[in-house]
mmCIF file of C-alpha atoms and ligand atoms in Angstrom:
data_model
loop_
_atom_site.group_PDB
_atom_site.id
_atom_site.type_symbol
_atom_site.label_atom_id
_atom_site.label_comp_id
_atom_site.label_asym_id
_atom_site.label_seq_id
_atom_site.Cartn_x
_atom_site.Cartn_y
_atom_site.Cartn_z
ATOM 1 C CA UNK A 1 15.704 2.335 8.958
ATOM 2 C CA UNK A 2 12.292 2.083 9.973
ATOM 3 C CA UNK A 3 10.063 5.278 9.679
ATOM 4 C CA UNK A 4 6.522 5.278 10.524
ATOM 5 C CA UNK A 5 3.959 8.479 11.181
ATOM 6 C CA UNK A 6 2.356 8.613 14.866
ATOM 7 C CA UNK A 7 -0.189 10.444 16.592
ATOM 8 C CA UNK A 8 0.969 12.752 19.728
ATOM 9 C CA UNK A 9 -0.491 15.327 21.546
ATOM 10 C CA UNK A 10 1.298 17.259 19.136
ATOM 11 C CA UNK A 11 -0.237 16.401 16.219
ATOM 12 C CA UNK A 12 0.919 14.105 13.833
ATOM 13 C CA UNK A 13 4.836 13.153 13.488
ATOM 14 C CA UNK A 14 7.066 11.162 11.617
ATOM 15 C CA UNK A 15 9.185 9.004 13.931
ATOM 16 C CA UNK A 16 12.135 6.659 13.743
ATOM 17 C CA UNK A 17 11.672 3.264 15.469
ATOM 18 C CA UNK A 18 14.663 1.115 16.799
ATOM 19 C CA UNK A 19 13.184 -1.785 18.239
ATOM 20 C CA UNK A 20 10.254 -1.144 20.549
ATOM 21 C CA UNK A 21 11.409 2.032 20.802
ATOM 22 C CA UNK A 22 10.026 5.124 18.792
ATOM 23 C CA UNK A 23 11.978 8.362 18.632
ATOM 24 C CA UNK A 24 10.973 11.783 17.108
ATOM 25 C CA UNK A 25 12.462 12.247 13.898
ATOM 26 C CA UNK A 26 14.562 15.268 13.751
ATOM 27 C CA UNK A 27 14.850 16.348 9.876
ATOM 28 C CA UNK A 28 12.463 16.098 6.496
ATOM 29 C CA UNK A 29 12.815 12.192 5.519
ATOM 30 C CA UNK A 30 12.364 13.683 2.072
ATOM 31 C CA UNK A 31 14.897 15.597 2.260
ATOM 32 C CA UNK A 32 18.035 13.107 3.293
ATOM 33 C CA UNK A 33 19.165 13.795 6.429
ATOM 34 C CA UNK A 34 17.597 12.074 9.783
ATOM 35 C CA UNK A 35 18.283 11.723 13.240
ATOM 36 C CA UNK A 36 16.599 10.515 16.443
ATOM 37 C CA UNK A 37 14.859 13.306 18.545
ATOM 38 C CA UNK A 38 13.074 12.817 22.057
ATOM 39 C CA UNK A 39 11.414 9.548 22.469
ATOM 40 C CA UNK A 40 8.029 9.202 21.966
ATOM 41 C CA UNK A 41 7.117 6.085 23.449
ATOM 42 C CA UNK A 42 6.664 2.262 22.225
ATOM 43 C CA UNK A 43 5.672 1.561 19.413
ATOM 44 C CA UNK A 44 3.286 -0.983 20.827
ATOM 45 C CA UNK A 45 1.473 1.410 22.565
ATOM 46 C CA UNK A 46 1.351 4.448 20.186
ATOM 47 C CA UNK A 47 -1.371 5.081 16.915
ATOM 48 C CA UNK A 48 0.209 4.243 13.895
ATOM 49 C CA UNK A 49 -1.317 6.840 11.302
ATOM 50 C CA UNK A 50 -0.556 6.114 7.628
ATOM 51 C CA UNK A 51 3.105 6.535 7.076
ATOM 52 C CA UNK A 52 2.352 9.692 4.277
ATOM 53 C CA UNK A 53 0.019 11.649 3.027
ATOM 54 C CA UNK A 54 0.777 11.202 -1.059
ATOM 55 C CA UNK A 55 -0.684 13.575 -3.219
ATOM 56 C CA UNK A 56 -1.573 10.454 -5.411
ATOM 57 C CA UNK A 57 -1.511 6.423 -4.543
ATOM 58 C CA UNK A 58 -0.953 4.959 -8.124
ATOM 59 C CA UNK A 59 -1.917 1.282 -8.371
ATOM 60 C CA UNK A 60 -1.049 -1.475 -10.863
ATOM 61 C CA UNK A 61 -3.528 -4.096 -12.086
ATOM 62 C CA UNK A 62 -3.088 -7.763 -13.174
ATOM 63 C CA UNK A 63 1.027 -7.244 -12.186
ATOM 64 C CA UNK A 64 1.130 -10.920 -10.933
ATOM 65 C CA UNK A 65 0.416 -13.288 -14.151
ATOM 66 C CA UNK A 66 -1.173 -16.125 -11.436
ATOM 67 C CA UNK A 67 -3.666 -13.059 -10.594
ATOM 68 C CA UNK A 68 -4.637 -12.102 -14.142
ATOM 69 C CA UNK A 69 -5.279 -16.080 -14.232
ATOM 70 C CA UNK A 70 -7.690 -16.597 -11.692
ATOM 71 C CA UNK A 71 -9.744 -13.468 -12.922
ATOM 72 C CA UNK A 72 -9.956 -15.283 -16.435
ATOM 73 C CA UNK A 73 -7.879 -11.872 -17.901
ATOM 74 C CA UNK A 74 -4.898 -11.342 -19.737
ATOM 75 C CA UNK A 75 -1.226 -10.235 -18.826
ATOM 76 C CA UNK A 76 -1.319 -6.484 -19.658
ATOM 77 C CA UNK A 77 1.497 -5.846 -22.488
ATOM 78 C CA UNK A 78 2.091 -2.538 -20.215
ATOM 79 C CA UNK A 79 1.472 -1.830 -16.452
ATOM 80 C CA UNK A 80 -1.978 -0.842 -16.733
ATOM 81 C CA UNK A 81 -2.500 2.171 -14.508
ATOM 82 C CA UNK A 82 -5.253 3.374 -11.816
ATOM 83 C CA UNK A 83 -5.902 5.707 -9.252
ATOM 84 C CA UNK A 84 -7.216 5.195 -5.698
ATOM 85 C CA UNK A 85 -7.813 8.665 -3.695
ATOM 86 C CA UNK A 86 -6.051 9.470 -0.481
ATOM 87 C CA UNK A 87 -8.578 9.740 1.360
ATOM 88 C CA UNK A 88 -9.129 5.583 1.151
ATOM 89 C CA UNK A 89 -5.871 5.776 3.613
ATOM 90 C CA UNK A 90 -6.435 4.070 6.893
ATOM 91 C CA UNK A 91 -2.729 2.858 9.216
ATOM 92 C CA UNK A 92 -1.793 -0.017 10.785
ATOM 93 C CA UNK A 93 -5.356 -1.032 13.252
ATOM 94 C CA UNK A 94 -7.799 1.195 11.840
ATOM 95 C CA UNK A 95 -10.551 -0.613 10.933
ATOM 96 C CA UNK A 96 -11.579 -1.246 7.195
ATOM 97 C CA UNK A 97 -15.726 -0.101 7.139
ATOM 98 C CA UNK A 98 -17.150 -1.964 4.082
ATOM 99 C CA UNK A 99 -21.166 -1.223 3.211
ATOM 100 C CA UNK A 100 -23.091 -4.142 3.919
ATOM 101 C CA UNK A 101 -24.690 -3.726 0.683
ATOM 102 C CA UNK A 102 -22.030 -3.333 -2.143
ATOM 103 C CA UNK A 103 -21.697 -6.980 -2.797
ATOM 104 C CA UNK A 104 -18.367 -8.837 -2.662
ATOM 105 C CA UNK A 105 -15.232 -7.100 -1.210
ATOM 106 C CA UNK A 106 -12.092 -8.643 -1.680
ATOM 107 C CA UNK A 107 -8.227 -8.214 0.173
ATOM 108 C CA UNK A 108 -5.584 -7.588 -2.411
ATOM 109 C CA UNK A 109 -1.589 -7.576 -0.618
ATOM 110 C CA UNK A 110 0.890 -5.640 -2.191
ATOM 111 C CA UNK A 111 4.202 -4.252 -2.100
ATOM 112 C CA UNK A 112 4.023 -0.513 -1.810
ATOM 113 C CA UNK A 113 6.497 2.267 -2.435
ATOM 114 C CA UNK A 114 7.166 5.552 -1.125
ATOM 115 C CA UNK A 115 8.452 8.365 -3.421
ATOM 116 C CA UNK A 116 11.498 9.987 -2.109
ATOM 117 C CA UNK A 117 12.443 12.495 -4.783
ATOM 118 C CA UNK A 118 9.841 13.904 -7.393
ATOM 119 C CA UNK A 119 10.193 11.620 -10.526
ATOM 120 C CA UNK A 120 9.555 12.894 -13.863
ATOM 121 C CA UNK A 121 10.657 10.572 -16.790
ATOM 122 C CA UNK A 122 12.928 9.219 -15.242
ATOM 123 C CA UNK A 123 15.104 6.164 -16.412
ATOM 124 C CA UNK A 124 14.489 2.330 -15.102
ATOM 125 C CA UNK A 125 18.223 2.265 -14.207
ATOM 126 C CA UNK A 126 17.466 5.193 -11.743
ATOM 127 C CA UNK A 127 14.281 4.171 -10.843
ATOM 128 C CA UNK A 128 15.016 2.924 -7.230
ATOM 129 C CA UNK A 129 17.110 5.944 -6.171
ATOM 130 C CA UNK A 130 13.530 7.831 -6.549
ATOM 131 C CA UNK A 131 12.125 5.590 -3.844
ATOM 132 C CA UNK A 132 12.495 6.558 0.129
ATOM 133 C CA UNK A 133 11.444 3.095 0.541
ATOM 134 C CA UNK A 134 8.389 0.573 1.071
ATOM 135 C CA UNK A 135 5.760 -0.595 3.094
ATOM 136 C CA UNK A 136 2.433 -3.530 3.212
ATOM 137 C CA UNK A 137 -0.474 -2.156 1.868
ATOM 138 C CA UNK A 138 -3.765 -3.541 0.959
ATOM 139 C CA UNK A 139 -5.989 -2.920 -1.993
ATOM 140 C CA UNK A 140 -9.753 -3.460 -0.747
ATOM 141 C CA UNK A 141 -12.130 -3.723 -3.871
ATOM 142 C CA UNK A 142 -15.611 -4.387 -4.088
ATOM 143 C CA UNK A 143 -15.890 -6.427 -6.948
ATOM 144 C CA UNK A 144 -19.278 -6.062 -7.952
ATOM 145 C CA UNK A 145 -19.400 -2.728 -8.616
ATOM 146 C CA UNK A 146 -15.570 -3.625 -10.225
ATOM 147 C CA UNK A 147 -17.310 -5.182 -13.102
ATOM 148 C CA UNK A 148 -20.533 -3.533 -13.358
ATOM 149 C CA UNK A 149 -18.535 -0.121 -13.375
ATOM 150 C CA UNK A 150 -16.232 -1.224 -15.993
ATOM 151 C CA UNK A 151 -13.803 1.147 -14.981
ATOM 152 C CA UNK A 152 -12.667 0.829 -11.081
ATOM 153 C CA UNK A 153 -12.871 4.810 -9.454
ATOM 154 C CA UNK A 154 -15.666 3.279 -7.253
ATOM 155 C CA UNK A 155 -14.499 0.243 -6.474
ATOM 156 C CA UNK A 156 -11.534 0.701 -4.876
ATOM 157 C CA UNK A 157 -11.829 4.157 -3.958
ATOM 158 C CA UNK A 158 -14.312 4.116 -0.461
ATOM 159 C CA UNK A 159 -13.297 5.807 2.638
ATOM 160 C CA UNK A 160 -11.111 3.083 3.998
ATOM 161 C CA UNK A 161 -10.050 1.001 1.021
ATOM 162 C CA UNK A 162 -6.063 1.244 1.465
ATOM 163 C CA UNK A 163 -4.546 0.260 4.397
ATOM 164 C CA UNK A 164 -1.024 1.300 4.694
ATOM 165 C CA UNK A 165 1.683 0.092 6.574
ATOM 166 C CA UNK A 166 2.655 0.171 9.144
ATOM 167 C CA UNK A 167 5.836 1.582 8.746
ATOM 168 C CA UNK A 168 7.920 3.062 5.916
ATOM 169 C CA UNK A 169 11.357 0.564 5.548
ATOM 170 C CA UNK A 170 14.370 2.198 3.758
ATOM 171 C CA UNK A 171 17.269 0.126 2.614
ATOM 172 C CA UNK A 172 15.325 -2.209 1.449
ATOM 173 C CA UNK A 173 15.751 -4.372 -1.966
ATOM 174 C CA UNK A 174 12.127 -5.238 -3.506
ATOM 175 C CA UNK A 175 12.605 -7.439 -6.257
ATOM 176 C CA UNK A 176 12.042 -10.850 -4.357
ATOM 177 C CA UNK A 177 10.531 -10.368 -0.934
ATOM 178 C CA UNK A 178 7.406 -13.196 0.404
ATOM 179 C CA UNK A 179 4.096 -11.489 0.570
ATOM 180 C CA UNK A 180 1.682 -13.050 2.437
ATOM 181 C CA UNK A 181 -2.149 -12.472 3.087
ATOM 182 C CA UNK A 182 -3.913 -13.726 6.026
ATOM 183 C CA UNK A 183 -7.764 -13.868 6.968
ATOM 184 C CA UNK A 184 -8.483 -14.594 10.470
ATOM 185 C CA UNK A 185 -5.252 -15.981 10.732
ATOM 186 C CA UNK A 186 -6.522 -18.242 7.740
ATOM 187 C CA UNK A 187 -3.500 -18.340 4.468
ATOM 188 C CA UNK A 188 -4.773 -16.449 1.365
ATOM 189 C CA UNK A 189 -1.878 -15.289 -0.188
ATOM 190 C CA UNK A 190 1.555 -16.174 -0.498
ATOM 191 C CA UNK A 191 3.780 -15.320 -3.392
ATOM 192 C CA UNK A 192 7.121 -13.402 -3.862
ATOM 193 C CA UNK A 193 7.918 -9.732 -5.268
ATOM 194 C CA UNK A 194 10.074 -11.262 -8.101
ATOM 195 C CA UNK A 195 7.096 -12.961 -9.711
ATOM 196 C CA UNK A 196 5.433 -9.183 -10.805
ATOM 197 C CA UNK A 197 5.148 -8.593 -14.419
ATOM 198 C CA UNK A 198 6.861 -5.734 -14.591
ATOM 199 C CA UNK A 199 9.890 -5.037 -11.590
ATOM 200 C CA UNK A 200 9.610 -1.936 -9.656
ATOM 201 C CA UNK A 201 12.222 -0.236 -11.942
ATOM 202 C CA UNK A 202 10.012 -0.530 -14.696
ATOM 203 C CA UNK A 203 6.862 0.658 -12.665
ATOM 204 C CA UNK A 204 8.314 4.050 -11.694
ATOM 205 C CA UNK A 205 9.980 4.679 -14.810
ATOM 206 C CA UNK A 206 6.396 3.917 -16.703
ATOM 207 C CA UNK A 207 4.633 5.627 -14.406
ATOM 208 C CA UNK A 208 6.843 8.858 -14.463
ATOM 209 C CA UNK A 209 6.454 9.190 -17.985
ATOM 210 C CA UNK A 210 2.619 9.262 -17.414
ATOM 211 C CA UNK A 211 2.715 11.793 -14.220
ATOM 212 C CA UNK A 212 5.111 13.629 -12.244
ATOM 213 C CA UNK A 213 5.651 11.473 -8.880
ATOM 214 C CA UNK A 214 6.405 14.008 -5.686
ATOM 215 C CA UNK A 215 7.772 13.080 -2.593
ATOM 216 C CA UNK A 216 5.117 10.969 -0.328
ATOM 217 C CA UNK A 217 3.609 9.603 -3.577
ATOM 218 C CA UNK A 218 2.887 6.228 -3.332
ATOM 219 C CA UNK A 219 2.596 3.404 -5.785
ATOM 220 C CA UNK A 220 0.900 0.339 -5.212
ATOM 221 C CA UNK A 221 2.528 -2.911 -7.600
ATOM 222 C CA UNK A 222 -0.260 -5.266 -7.844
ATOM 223 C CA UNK A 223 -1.578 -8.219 -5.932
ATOM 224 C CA UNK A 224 -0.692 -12.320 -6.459
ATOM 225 C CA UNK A 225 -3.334 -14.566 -6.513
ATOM 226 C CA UNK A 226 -5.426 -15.935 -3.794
ATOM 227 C CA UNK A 227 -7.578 -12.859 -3.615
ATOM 228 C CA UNK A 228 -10.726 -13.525 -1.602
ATOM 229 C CA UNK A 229 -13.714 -12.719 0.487
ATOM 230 C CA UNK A 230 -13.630 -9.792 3.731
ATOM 231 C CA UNK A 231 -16.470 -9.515 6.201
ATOM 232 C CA UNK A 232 -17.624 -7.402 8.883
ATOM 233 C CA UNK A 233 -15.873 -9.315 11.824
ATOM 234 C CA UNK A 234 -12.701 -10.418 10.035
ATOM 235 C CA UNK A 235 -8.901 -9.385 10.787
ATOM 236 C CA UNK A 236 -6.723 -8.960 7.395
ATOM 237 C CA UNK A 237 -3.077 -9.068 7.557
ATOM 238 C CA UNK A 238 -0.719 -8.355 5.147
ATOM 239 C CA UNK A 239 2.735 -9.437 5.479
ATOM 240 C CA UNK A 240 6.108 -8.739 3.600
ATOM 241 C CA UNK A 241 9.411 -9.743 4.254
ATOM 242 C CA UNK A 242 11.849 -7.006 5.687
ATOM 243 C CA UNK A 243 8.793 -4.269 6.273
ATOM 244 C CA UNK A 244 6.527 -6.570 8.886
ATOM 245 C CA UNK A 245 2.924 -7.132 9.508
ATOM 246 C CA UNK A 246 -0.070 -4.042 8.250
ATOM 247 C CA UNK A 247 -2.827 -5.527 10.379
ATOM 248 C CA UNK A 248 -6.591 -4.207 10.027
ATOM 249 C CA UNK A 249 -10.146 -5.269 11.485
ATOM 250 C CA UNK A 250 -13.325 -5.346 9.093
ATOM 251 C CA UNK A 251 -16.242 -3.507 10.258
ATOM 252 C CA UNK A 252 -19.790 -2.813 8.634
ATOM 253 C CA UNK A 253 -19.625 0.940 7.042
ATOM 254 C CA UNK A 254 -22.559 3.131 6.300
ATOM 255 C CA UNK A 255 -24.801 1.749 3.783
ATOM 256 C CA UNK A 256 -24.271 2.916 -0.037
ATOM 257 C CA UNK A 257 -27.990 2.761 -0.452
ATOM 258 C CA UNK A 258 -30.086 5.300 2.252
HETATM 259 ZN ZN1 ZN B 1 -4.589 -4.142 -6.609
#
C-alpha cells in the first residue's frame, strides 16, 4: 500500500494511491484500518506534502561502514544518535533553499521509517511491527559548519534540509533494498539497505530505549558513501527500491550572514 499526504482545497490529507490514481483515505493509518474514499485526482498532478508530520525525525550517523570511510571516521560501536527538527521537512518537488554562504552542502540518501505504534523499549524481534512503513529521504548537511560546530544541530537542521518522500510504502521488507542518489541525473550513490551497520531492528529497538517513538515519528538510517556537492540549480533524486523516486530542485536560500 502506498500512502502519501496531499494538498486539497481541504487542507491537507492523507491519501491512498493505486496507480496514477489517488483516493482519500478513509480511516487513521495509525490506527490499522484503511480504505479508499472519493478520488482526489492523479497523483501526477497533485502537491505531494511530506507524508507526516513526526514529532521527532531521529537520524543515524556513519550507519554505512563505506561512509564512515570516506569521512576518514570510525564505525560507531553503537548507532550514534541525532536530531534534525521538523520543520527541515520539505515533500516530493519542493525545492531545497541552501544559503549561498554556508560553505559546502552535501546530499545524503537514506532509507527512512515511519512509526506506526508508539515504541518504548521495545525488543529488536518486535522492532518492525512498530513501523507503518518507509519512504526516500534525504539528509542535506552543510559540512562546514558540520565540523566547525562539532556537534551537527546547525548543520543539518535549516529550513529545508529533509526531503521526504514521496510516499509512505507499507508491506515493505528493508533489510536489502538499492538506494541510489542522483545529481542532475549524474550517479552519486548506489548501495543496498543490507550493508547498514546496524539493521533497522536494531535501530528502533536502540533508539526506543533512548526516547519514546509516537506514531508519525520518523527515523532516518544513515547514508552510503558517495556523498557529494548540491548547488543552486541542481535536481537531487533519491531512489529506493519498492518506495520510488523523492525528487527535489536546489535553490539559493536567504543568506545566513545579513
Ligand atoms: Zn545522514
Amino acid at each position: 500500500m502506498r500512502i502519501g499526504r496531499f494538498l486539497t482545497e481541504k487542507g491537507p490529507v492523507f491519501g491512498l494511491i493505486e496507480g496514477d490514481i489517488v483516493y482519500a483515505l478513509e480511516g487513521d493509518p495509525f490506527a490499522g484500518l484503511v480504505q479508499a474514499g472519493e478520488q482526489l485526482g492523479s497523483v501526477q498532478t497533485l502537491r505531494l506534502l511530506p507524508p507526516v508530520q513526526p514529532s521527532k525525525i531521529v537520524c543515524v550517523g556513519r550507519n554505512y561502514a563505506a561512509h564512515a570511510a570516506e569521512h576518514s571516521a570510525p564505525v560507531p560501536e553503537e548507532p550514534m544518535l541525532f536530531l534534525k527538527p521538523p520543520s527541515a521537512l520539505v515533500g516530493h518537488g519542493e525545492a531545497i533553499l541552501i544559503p549561498p554562504d554556508i560553505g559546502r552542502v552535501e546530499h545524503e540518501a537514506e532509507l527512512a521509517v515511519i512509526m506506526g505504534r508508539q515504541a518504548h523499549r521495545v525488543e529488536r524481534q518486535d522492532a518492525l511491527s512498530y513501523a507503518l512503513g518507509y519512504t526516500c529521504a534525504n539528509d542535506i548537511s552543510a559540512r562546514d559548519f558540520q565540523k566547525k560546530d562539532g556537534q551537527w544541530g546547525r548543520a543539518k537542521g535549516f529550513d529545508t534540509f529533509c526531503p521526504l518522500g514521496p510516499w509512505i510504502v507499507t508491506g515493505l521488507d528493508p533489510s536489502d533494498l538499492s538506494i541510489d542518489c542522483r545529481v542532475n541525473g549524474e550517479q552519486r550513490q548506489s548501495a543496498r539497505t543490507s550493508e547498514m551497520v546496524f539493521d533497522v531492528s536494531a535501530l528502533i529497538a536502540f533508539i526506543s530505549r533512548v526516547m519514546t517513538l509516537l506514531p508519525g515519528d520518523v527515523i532516518l538510517t544513515g547514508t552510503p558513501a558517495g556523498v557529494g556537492p548540491l548547488t543552486a540549480g541542481d535536481t537531487v533524486e533519491v531512489e529506493i527500491e519498492g518506495v520510488g523516486v523523492l525528487r527535489n530542485p536546489v535553490q539559493s536560500g536567504p543568506a545566513w550572514v545579513g
